[in-house]
Coordinates of C-alpha atoms in Angstrom, one line a residue:
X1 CA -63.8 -158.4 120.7
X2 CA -63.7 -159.5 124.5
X3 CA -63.2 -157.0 127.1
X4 CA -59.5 -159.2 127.9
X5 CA -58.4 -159.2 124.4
X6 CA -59.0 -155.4 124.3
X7 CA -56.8 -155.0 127.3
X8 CA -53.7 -156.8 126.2
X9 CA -53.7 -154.9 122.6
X10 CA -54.0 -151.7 124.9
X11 CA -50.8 -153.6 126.8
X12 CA -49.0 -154.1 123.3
X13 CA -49.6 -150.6 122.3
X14 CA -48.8 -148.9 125.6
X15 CA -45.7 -151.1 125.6
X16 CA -44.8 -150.0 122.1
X17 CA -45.3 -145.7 122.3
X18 CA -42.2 -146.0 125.1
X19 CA -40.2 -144.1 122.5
X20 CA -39.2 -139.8 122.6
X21 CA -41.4 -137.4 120.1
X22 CA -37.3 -136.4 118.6
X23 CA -36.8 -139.8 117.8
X24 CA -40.0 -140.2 116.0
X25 CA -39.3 -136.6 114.4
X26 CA -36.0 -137.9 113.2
X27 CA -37.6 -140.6 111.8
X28 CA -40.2 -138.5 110.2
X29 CA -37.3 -136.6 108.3
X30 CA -35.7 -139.9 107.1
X31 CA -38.9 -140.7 105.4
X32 CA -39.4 -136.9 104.2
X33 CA -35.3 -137.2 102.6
X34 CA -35.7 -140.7 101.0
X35 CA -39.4 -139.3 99.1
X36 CA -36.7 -137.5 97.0
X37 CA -34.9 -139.7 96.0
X38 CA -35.2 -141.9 92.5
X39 CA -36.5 -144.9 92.5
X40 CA -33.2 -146.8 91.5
X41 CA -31.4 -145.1 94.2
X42 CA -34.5 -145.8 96.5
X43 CA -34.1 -149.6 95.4
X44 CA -30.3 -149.9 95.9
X45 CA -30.7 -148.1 99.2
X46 CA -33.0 -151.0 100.6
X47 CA -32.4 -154.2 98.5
X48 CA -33.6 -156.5 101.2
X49 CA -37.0 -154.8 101.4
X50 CA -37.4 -154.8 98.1
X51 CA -36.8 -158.8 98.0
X52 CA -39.1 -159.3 100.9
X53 CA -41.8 -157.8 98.4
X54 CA -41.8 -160.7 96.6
X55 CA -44.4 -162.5 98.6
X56 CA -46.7 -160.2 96.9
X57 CA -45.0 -161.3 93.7
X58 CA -45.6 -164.9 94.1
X59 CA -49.2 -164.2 95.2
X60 CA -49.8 -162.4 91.9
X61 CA -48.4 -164.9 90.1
X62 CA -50.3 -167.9 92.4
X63 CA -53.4 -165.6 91.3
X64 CA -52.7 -165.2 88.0
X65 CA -52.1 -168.3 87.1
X66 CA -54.9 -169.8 88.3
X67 CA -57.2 -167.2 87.2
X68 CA -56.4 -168.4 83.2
X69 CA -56.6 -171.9 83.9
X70 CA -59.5 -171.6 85.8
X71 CA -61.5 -169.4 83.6
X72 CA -59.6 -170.8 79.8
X73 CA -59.6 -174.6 80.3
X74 CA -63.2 -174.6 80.0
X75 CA -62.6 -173.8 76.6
X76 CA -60.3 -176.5 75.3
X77 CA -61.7 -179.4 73.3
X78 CA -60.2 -182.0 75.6
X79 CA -62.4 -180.2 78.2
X80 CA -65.5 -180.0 76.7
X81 CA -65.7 -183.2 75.2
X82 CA -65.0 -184.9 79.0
X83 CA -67.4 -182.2 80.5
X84 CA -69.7 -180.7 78.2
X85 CA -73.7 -181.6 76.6
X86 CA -74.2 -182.8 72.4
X87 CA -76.7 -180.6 70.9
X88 CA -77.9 -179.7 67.0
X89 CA -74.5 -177.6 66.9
X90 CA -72.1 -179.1 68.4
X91 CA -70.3 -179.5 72.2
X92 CA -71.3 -176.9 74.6
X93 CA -71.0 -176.5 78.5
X94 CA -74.4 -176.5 80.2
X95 CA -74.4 -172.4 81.6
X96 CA -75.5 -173.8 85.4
X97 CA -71.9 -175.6 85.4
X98 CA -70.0 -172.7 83.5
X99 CA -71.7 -170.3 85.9
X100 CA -70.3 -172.1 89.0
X101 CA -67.0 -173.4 88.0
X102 CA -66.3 -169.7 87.3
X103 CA -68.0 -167.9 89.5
X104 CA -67.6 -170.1 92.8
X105 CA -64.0 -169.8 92.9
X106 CA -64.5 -166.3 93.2
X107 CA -67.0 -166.4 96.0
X108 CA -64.3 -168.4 98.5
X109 CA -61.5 -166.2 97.1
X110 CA -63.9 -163.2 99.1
X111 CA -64.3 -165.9 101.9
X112 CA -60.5 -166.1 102.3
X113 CA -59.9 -162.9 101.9
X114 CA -62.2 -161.8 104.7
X115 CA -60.7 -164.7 107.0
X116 CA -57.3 -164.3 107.0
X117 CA -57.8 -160.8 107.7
X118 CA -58.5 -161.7 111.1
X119 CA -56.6 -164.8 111.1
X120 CA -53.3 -162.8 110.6
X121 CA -53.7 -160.3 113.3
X122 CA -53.2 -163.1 115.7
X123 CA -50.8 -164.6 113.9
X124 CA -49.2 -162.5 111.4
X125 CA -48.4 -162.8 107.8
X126 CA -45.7 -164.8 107.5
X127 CA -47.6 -168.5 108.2
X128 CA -50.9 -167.8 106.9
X129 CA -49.5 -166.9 103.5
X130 CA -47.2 -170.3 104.1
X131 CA -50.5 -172.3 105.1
X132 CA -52.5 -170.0 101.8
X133 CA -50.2 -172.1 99.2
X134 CA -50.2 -175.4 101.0
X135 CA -54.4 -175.1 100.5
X136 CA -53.4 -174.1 97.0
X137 CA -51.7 -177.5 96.7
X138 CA -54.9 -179.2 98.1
X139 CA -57.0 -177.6 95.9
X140 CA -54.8 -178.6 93.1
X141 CA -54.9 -182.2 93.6
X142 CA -58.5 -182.4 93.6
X143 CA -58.9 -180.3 90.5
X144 CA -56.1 -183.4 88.8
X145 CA -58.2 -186.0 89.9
X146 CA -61.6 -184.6 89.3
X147 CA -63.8 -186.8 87.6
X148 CA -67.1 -185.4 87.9
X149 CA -68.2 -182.1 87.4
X150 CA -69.0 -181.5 91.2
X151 CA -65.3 -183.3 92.1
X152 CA -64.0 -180.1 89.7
X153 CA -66.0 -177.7 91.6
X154 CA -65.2 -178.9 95.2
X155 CA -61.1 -178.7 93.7
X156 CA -61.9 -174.6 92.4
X157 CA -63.6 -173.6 95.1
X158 CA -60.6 -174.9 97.1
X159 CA -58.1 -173.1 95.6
X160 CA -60.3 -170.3 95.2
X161 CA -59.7 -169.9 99.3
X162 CA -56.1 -170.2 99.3
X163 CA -56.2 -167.2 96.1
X164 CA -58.4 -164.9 98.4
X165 CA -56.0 -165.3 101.4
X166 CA -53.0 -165.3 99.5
X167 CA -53.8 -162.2 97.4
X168 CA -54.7 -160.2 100.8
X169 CA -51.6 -161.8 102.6
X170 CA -49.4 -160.7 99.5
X171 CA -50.6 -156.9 99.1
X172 CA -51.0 -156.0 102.8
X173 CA -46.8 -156.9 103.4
X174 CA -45.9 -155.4 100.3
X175 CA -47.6 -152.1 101.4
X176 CA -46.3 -152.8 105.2
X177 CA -42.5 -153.2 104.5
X178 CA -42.3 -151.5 101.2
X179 CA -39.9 -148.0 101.3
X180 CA -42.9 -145.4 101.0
X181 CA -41.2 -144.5 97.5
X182 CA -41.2 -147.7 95.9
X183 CA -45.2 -148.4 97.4
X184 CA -46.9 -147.6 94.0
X185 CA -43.8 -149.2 91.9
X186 CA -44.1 -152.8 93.8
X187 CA -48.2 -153.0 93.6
X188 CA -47.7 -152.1 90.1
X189 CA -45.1 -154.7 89.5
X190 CA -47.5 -157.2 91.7
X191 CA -50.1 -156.5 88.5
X192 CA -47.6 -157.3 86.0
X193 CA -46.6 -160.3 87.8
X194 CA -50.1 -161.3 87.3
X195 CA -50.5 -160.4 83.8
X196 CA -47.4 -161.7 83.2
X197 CA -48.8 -165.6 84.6
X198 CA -51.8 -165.2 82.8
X199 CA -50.1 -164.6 79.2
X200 CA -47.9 -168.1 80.6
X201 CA -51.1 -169.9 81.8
X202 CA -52.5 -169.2 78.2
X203 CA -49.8 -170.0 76.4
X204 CA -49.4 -173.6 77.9
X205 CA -53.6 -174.1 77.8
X206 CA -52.7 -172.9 74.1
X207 CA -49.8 -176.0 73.8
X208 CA -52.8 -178.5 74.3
X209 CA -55.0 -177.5 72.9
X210 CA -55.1 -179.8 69.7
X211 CA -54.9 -182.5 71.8
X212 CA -58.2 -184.1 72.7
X213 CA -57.2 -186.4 75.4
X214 CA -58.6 -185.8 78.9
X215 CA -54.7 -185.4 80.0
X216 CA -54.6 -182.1 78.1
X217 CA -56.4 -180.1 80.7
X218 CA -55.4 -182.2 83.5
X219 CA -51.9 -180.7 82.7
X220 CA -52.7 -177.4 82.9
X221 CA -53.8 -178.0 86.3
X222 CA -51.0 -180.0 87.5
X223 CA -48.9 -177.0 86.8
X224 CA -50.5 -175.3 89.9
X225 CA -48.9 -177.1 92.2
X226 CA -45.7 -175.7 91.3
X227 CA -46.8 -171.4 91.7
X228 CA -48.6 -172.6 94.9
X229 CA -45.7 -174.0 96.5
X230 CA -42.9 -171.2 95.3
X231 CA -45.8 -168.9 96.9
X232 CA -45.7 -171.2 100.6
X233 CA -41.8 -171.2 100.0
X234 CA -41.4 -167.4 99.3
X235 CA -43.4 -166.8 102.7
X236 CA -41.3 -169.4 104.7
X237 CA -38.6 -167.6 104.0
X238 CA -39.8 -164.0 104.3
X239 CA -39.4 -161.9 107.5
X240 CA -42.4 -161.2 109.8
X241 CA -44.3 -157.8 109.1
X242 CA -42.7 -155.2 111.6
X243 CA -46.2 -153.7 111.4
X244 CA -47.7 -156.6 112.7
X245 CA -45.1 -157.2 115.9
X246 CA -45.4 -153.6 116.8
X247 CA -49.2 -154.1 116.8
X248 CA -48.7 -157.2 119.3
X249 CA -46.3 -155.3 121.3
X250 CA -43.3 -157.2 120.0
X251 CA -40.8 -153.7 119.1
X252 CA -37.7 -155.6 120.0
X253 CA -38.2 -158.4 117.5
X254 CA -39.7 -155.6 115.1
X255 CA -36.5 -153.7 115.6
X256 CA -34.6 -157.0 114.7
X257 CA -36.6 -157.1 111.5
X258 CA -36.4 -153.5 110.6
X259 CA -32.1 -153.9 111.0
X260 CA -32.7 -156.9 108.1
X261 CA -35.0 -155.1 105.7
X262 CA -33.7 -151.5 105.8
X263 CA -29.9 -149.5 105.2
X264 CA -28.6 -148.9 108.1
X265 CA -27.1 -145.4 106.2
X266 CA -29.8 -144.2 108.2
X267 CA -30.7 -145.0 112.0
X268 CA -33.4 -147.4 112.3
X269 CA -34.6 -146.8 116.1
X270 CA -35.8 -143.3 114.6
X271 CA -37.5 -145.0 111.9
X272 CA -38.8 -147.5 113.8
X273 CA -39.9 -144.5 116.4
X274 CA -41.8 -142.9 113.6
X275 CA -43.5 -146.0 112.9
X276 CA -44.6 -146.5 116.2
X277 CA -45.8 -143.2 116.6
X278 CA -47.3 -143.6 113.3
X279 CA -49.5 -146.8 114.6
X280 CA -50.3 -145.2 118.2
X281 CA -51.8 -141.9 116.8
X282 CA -54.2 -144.0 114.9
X283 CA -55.1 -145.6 117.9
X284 CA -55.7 -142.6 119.6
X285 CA -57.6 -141.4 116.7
X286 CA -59.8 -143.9 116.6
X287 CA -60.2 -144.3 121.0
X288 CA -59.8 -147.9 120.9
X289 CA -57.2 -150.6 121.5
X290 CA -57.5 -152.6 118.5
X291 CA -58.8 -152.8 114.6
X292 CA -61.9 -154.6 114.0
X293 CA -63.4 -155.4 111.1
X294 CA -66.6 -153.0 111.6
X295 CA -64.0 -150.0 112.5
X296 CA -63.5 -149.9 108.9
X297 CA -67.2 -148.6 108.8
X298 CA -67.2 -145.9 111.0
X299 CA -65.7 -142.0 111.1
X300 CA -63.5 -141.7 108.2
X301 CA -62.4 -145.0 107.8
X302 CA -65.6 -145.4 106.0
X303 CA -64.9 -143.8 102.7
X304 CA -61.6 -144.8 103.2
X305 CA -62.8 -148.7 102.9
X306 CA -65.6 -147.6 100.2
X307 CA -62.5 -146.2 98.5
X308 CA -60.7 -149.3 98.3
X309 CA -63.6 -151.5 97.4
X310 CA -63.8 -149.0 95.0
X311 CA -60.8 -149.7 93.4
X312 CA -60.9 -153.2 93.5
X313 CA -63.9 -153.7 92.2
X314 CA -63.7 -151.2 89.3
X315 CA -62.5 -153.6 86.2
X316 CA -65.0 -156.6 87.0
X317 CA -67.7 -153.8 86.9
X318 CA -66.3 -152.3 84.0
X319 CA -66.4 -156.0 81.8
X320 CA -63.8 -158.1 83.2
X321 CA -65.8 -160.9 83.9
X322 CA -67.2 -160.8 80.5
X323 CA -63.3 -160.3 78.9
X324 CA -62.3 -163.2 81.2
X325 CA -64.2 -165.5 79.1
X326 CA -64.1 -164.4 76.2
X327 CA -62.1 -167.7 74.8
X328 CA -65.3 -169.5 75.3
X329 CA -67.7 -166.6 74.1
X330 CA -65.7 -166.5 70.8
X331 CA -66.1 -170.3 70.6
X332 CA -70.0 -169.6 70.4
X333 CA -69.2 -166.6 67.2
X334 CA -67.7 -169.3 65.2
X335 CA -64.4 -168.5 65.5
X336 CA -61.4 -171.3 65.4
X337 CA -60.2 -171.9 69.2
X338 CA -56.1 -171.7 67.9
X339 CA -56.5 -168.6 66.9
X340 CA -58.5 -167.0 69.5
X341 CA -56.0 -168.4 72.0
X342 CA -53.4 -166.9 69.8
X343 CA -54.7 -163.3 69.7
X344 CA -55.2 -164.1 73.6
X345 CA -51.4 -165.0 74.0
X346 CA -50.5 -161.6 72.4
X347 CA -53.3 -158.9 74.3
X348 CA -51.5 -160.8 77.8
X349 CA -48.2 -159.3 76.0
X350 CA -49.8 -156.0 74.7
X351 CA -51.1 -155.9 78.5
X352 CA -47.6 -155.9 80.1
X353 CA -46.3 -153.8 77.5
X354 CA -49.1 -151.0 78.3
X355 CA -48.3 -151.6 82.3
X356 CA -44.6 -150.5 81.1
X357 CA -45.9 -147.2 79.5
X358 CA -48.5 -146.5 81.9
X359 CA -45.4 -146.4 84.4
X360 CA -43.5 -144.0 82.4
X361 CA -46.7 -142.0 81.6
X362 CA -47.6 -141.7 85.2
X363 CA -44.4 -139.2 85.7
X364 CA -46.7 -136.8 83.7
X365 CA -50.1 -137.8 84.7
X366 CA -51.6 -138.5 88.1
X367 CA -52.8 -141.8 88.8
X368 CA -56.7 -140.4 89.5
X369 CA -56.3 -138.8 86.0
X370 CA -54.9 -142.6 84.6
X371 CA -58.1 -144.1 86.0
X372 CA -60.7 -141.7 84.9
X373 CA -59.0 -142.3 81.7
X374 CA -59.4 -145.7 81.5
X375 CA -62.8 -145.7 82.9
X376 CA -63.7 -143.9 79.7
X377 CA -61.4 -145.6 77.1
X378 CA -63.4 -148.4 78.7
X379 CA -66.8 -146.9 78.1
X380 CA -66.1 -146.6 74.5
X381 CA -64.7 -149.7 73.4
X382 CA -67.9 -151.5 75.0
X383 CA -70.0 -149.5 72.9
X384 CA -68.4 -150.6 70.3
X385 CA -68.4 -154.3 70.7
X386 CA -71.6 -154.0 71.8
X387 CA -72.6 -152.2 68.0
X388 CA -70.6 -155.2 66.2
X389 CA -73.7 -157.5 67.0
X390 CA -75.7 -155.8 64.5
X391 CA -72.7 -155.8 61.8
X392 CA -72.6 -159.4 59.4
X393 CA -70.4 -161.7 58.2
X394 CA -67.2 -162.9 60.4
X395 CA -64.8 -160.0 59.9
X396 CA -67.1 -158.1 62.9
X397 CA -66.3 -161.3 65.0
X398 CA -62.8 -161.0 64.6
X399 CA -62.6 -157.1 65.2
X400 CA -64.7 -158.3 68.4
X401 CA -62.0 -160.8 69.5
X402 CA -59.3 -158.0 68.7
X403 CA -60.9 -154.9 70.5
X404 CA -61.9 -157.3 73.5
X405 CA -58.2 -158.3 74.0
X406 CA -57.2 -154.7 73.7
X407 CA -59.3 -154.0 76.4
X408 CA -58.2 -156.1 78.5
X409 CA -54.8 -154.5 78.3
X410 CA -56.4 -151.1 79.0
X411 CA -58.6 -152.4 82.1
X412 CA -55.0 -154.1 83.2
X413 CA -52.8 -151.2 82.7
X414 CA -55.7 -147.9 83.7
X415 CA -57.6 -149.7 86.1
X416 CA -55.9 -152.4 88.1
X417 CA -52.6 -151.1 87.7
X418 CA -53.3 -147.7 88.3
X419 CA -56.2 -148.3 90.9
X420 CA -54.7 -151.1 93.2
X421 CA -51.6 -149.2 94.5
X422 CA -53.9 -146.3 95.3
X423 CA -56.3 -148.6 97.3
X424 CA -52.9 -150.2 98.9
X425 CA -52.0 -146.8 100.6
X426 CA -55.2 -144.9 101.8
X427 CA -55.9 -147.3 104.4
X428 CA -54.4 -146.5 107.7
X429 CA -51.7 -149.1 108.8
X430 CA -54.0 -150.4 112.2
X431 CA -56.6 -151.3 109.3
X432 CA -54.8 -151.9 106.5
X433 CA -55.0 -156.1 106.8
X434 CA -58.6 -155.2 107.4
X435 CA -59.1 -152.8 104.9
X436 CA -57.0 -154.7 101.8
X437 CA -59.1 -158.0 103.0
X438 CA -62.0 -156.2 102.6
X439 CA -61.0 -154.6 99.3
X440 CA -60.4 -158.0 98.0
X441 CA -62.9 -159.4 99.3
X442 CA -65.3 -156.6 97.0
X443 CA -63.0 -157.4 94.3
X444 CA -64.0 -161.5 94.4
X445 CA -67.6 -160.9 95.6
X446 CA -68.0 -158.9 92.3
X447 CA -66.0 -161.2 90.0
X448 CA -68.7 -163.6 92.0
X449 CA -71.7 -162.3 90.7
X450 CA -70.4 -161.0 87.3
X451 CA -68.7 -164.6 86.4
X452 CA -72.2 -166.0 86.9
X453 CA -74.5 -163.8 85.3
X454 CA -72.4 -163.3 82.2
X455 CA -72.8 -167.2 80.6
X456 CA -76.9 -166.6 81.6
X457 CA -75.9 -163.3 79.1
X458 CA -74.2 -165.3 76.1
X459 CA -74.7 -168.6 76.2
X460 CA -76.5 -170.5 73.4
X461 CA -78.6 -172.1 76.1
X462 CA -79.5 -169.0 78.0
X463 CA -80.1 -165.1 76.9
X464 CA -77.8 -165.2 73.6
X465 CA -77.1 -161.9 73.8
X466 CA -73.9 -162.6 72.0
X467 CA -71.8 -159.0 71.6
X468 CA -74.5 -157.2 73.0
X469 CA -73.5 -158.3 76.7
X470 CA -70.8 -155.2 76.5
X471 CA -74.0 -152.8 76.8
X472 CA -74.7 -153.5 80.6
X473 CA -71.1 -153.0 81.4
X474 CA -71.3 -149.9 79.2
X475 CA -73.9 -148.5 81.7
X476 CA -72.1 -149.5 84.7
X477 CA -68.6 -148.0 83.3
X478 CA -70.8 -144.6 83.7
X479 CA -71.5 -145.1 87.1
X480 CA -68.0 -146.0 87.8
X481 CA -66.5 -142.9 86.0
X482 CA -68.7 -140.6 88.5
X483 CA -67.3 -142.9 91.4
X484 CA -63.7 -142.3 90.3
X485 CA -64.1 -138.5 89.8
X486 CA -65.9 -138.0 93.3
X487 CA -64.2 -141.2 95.4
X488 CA -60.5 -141.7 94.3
X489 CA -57.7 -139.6 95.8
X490 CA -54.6 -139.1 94.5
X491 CA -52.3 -140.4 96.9
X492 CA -48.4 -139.6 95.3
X493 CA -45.5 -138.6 97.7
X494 CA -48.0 -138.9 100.4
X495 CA -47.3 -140.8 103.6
X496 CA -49.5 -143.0 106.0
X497 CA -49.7 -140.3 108.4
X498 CA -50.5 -137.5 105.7
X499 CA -53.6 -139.2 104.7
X500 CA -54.8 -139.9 107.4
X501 CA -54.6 -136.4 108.3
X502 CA -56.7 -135.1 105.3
X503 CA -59.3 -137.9 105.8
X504 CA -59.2 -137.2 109.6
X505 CA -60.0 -133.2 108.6
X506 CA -62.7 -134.4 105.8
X507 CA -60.6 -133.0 103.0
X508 CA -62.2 -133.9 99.8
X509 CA -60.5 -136.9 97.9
X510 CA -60.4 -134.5 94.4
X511 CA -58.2 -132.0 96.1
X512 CA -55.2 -134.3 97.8
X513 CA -53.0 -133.4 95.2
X514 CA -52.9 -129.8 96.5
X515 CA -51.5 -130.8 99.6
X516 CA -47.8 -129.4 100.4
X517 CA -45.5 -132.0 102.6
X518 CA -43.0 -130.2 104.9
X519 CA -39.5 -129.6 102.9
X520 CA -36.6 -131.4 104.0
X521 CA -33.0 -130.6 102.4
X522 CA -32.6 -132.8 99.5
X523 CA -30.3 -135.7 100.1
X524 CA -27.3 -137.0 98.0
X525 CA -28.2 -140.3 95.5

């Protein structure tokens, strides 16, 4: 960063700390009484914030979608008679091409995830996310008219850029404008938006399949226009980031905002006080003007950002890029591509379903405890796919298609669900577009990698492991349950400024849940 650009974010900020230490303390008590309240009253308390969360929403579902027809078309007759190789057994898709088509759409989702991290600290989130589903648009219209296999390629890798950018746009406002009581509840909901898209995605691939006709799959594309553009429209409409305007020295117009997104039952130039104080102490903390991407690498901030690569990364470790196809790998067990896309439709609704009780479990158990869990429910069931290789005759292939759709539910519901709203709030809020962009892009780099080693694994042409490509990600869940138990805090009730705190005084991750907040008098609901 240039020595004048460092200057006028020093400006912005010294411009922005005009406000008393009471204020700010006021504001600190708001925050202190609305952490008791439910989540209901929480919700009817700030309405408007809650609605502004839906650009996260329609990022998930932008995401979702795409990640289904992306990763399930390949499987559909129609496809691979216009795309795929003859050989002694039948139609099959050359691994180079399934390899790219997959995993390439994951590398630029990291590219755009990494790009509009800087991208919106000049500019904010509000038009990047509007310009992220316009290039989801783009990308769409290739992909329709693709007639060759590079044509489809060029039109995935496209909308692969507008996912990565989206997907960081979409998390780092819910987190920014979110009510701190309803952070965890909304990136939850963001994961059940996107489970939710891919059970819709599969159900439509699953309408044409028996049709054989090159339209079939050009539908399923076509219908990608429409989440990209409710995704543009839902940004368009959404109120700049108040985190961002303070950050470029804007408080008047972040005041404005604040008025629109929060109740005025309690004052907002204390809250907004507390914010600012909030974003300057980090400043100080860190003895520089503004975020960069390497500050995320140095003090604390480092296990902060391993933390939330961490927890991005955890379910493509753990299998999901093996899960993600497994349409196509039980095409190559024998089994009839109806049904699998039928047992498919219902682990997407098992998935939400599981989402639902995690929720409700989590009032009992702490979201660390949910992901060590699932980490090790994990572990097991790929042993035991892995086992069914060995077993004969078809009924193994179908308990294989069964247990690798129940898995998916349990990487959805104890991993994702349970791991991406912890990842949302340990980053401090000077980093947090950074830190989330970074996150995601780990998340894509490893869906990357994994997407195009696991057809080399599989595939007829290629290794033909078959079942036994669960026993690598067996091994690596291991290493991923000794990350979780050493790495992953457990962040509930606890504010920006709180964790920053016990990072700042090295606290260790495993004991954050023995931290006691100041009590405040309980308010009425």
């Amino acid at each position: 960063m240039g020595g004048k650009d460092t200057e006028a974010v020093a400006a912005h900020i010294e411009k922005a700390t005009n406000v008393t230490d009471d204020a700010a303390e006021r504001g600190r008590l708001i925050q202190e009484q609305e952490r008791q309240l439910s989540l209901w009253a929480t919700v009817k308390l700030h309405p408007r914030a809650v609605l502004a969360c839906s650009v996260a929403f329609a990022a998930g579902a932008m995401f979702g979608y795409d990640q289904i027809s992306n990763g399930s078309t390949i499987a559909m007759p129609a496809f691979m008679m216009y795309y795929g190789d003859h050989n002694e057994s039948g139609l099959y898709l050359p691994s180079i091409w399934t390899s790219l088509w997959t995993s390439m759409t994951s590398l630029l989702q990291a590219v755009g995830a990494i790009c509009v991290g800087m991208i919106s600290d000049r500019f904010g989130r509000k038009w990047p996310g509007v310009m992220a589903g316009i290039l989801s648009i783009v990308g769409t219209v290739v992909l329709y008219y693709a007639k060759s296999r590079g044509a489809l390629l060029a039109g995935k890798m496209v909308c692969g850029l507008a996912l990565g950018a989206g997907m960081a746009i979409g998390t780092t406002y819910a987190s920014e404008v979110a009510p701190l009581k309803l952070r965890v509840p909304i990136q939850t909901i963001l994961v059940v938006f996107i489970v939710f898209m891919q059970g819709l995605a599969m159900g439509i691939v699953r309408i044409f399949v028996p049709n054989t006709d090159e339209q079939a799959f050009r539908n399923v594309f076509a219908i990608q226009w429409a989440v990209g553009g409710i995704f543009a429209v839902t940004c368009l409409f959404a109120p700049e980031s108040p985190v961002y305007l303070i950050n470029s020295g804007r408080v008047d117009a972040a005041e404005k905002v604040m008025k629109k997104l929060y109740s005025s039952k309690f004052s907002i130039d204390d809250r907004l006080a507390y914010l600012v104080k909030t974003i300057s102490e980090e400043q100080e903390q860190q003895r520089i003007s503004a975020g960069s991407y390497l500050d995320c690498l140095r003090g604390s901030n480092l296990k902060r950002t391993l933390t939330v690569m961490f927890l991005y990364s955890t379910a493509n470790l753990g299998g999901a890029a093996f899960l993600s196809q497994s349409i196509y790998f039980l095409l190559t067990l024998g089994l009839p591509s109806v049904h699998i896309f039928d047992i498919s439709i219902g682990g997407f609704a098992l998935a939400i379903i599981v989402i639902l009780l995690t929720g409700f479990i989590g009032k009992f158990l702490s979201r660390r405890r949910m992901l060590l869990m699932g980490c090790l429910i994990n572990l097991a069931f790929l042993v035991v796919i892995g086992c069914l290789y060995y077993a004969s005759g078809m009924g193994p292939s179908w308990a294989i298609a069964v247990l690798m759709n129940i898995l998916i539910s349990i990487q959805t519901s104890l991993m994702q669900a349970v791991g991406w709203p912890i990842a949302a709030e340990i980053s401090s809020y000077r980093l947090r577009v950074k830190s989330l962009s970074i996150g995601v892009f780990a998340q894509t780099l490893s869906t990357w990698v994994m997407t195009f080693t696991v057809p080399y694994m599989y595939n007829v042409d290629s290794g033909d492991l078959g079942a036994r490509t669960a026993f690598p990600f067996a091994g690596i869940t291991v290493l991923l349950v000794i990350g979780a138990y050493f790495l992953v805090p457990d962040t509930t009730g606890l504010s920006t400024e709180e964790i920053d705190r016990l990072y700042e005084d090295k606290v260790s991750p495993r004991r954050f849940s023995s931290f006691v907040t100041h009590d405040v008098p309980r308010v009425a609901e």
